[in-house]
Amino acid sequence: MLIAPSILSADFGRLAQEVKDICDAGCDYVHVDVMDGHFVPNMTIGPVVVEAVAKAASKPLDIHLMVDKNDFFVELFAPLEPKFISFHIESELHPNRLASKIRSLGIGSAVVLNPHTPVSEIEYLLEYLDMVLLMSVNPGFGGQKFIPNVLEKAKRLKELTQKRNPDCLIEIDGGVSDANIESIADAGVDIAVAGSYIFGHPLGYSKAIESLRRP
Ligand code: DX5
Ligand code: ZN
């Protein structure tokens, strides 16, 4: 299991150090949640802060857009050379065009599905994607409860990716902890995002990340 800590739960007063610490602790990607207060009822960080995060990070960024104007933010963040930029299928009228554009910029293209959105929605998009992110909470806030039926979605998605694009990774985001990571791995998920679990772990970031690893 690859681990992408969500810095939404970090101490923003000392963000650069938090990003350094989480990278030193052995994470695979740094998950960055960008919210615009329109697509989701919350705002997080914009270009200036994401740039600072990129500077502090020794691991690639995994940028999760929760915004109305995807195209604008893709262009803004492309120079930071993130590993992935993911956009919500629910906020994009032309997902094929945008996924192809992200790839053409040399970035992994990824689409996010809200908890209610069926995987059939992206069946004909899969060959244009490097990753699909399944939300296991309603987007907008850290520290929410895991919605278990996402596991069934992950299994269905795995069947579809095997058929249409076996290289496409599956990521899960929201309410991930050591209590559900086993079933997440069993459902075929490749990358786990975790915010409050990792940043709130009493034994520190390395131990928290280690506890989420599975072969
Ligand atoms: C929610 C964000 C998540 C969030 C996860 O909209 O996309 O990345 O930070 O936080 P936890 O792991 O605490 O549910
Ligand atoms: Zn996220």
mmCIF file with all atom_site columns, C-alpha atoms in Angstrom, residues 1 3-4 6 41-42 45 60 64 66 79 86 100 108 124 126-127 130 152 156 168 172 178 189 210:
data_model
loop_
_atom_site.group_PDB
_atom_site.id
_atom_site.type_symbol
_atom_site.label_atom_id
_atom_site.label_alt_id
_atom_site.label_comp_id
_atom_site.label_asym_id
_atom_site.label_entity_id
_atom_site.label_seq_id
_atom_site.pdbx_PDB_ins_code
_atom_site.Cartn_x
_atom_site.Cartn_y
_atom_site.Cartn_z
_atom_site.occupancy
_atom_site.B_iso_or_equiv
_atom_site.pdbx_formal_charge
_atom_site.auth_seq_id
_atom_site.auth_comp_id
_atom_site.auth_asym_id
_atom_site.auth_atom_id
_atom_site.pdbx_PDB_model_num
ATOM 1  C CA . MET A 1 1   ? 0.000   0.000  0.000   1.00 0.00 ? 1   MET A CA 1
ATOM 2  C CA . ILE A 1 3   ? 0.677   6.139  1.619   1.00 0.00 ? 3   ILE A CA 1
ATOM 3  C CA . ALA A 1 4   ? -0.238  9.767  0.884   1.00 0.00 ? 4   ALA A CA 1
ATOM 4  C CA . SER A 1 6   ? -3.177  14.640 3.701   1.00 0.00 ? 6   SER A CA 1
ATOM 5  C CA . PRO A 1 41  ? -18.258 24.299 1.579   1.00 0.00 ? 41  PRO A CA 1
ATOM 6  C CA . ASN A 1 42  ? -14.720 24.981 2.765   1.00 0.00 ? 42  ASN A CA 1
ATOM 7  C CA . ILE A 1 45  ? -4.876  26.605 0.373   1.00 0.00 ? 45  ILE A CA 1
ATOM 8  C CA . PRO A 1 60  ? 6.015   14.116 -5.131  1.00 0.00 ? 60  PRO A CA 1
ATOM 9  C CA . HIS A 1 64  ? -6.633  16.861 -5.068  1.00 0.00 ? 64  HIS A CA 1
ATOM 10 C CA . MET A 1 66  ? -12.122 20.316 -5.038  1.00 0.00 ? 66  MET A CA 1
ATOM 11 C CA . PRO A 1 79  ? 4.792   24.133 -13.093 1.00 0.00 ? 79  PRO A CA 1
ATOM 12 C CA . SER A 1 86  ? -7.042  14.855 -9.626  1.00 0.00 ? 86  SER A CA 1
ATOM 13 C CA . SER A 1 100 ? -5.737  14.450 -21.754 1.00 0.00 ? 100 SER A CA 1
ATOM 14 C CA . GLY A 1 108 ? -0.517  11.835 -13.884 1.00 0.00 ? 108 GLY A CA 1
ATOM 15 C CA . TYR A 1 124 ? -15.075 5.256  -20.920 1.00 0.00 ? 124 TYR A CA 1
ATOM 16 C CA . LEU A 1 126 ? -10.298 4.958  -17.787 1.00 0.00 ? 126 LEU A CA 1
ATOM 17 C CA . GLU A 1 127 ? -7.823  4.672  -20.637 1.00 0.00 ? 127 GLU A CA 1
ATOM 18 C CA . ASP A 1 130 ? -3.403  7.199  -14.413 1.00 0.00 ? 130 ASP A CA 1
ATOM 19 C CA . GLU A 1 152 ? -17.801 -2.336 -2.960  1.00 0.00 ? 152 GLU A CA 1
ATOM 20 C CA . ARG A 1 156 ? -16.100 -2.835 -9.088  1.00 0.00 ? 156 ARG A CA 1
ATOM 21 C CA . CYS A 1 168 ? -4.593  2.793  -13.625 1.00 0.00 ? 168 CYS A CA 1
ATOM 22 C CA . ILE A 1 172 ? -9.034  6.091  -1.417  1.00 0.00 ? 172 ILE A CA 1
ATOM 23 C CA . ASP A 1 178 ? -5.483  1.051  10.888  1.00 0.00 ? 178 ASP A CA 1
ATOM 24 C CA . VAL A 1 189 ? -6.779  -0.130 -3.478  1.00 0.00 ? 189 VAL A CA 1
ATOM 25 C CA . GLU A 1 210 ? 4.028   1.895  8.886   1.00 0.00 ? 210 GLU A CA 1
#
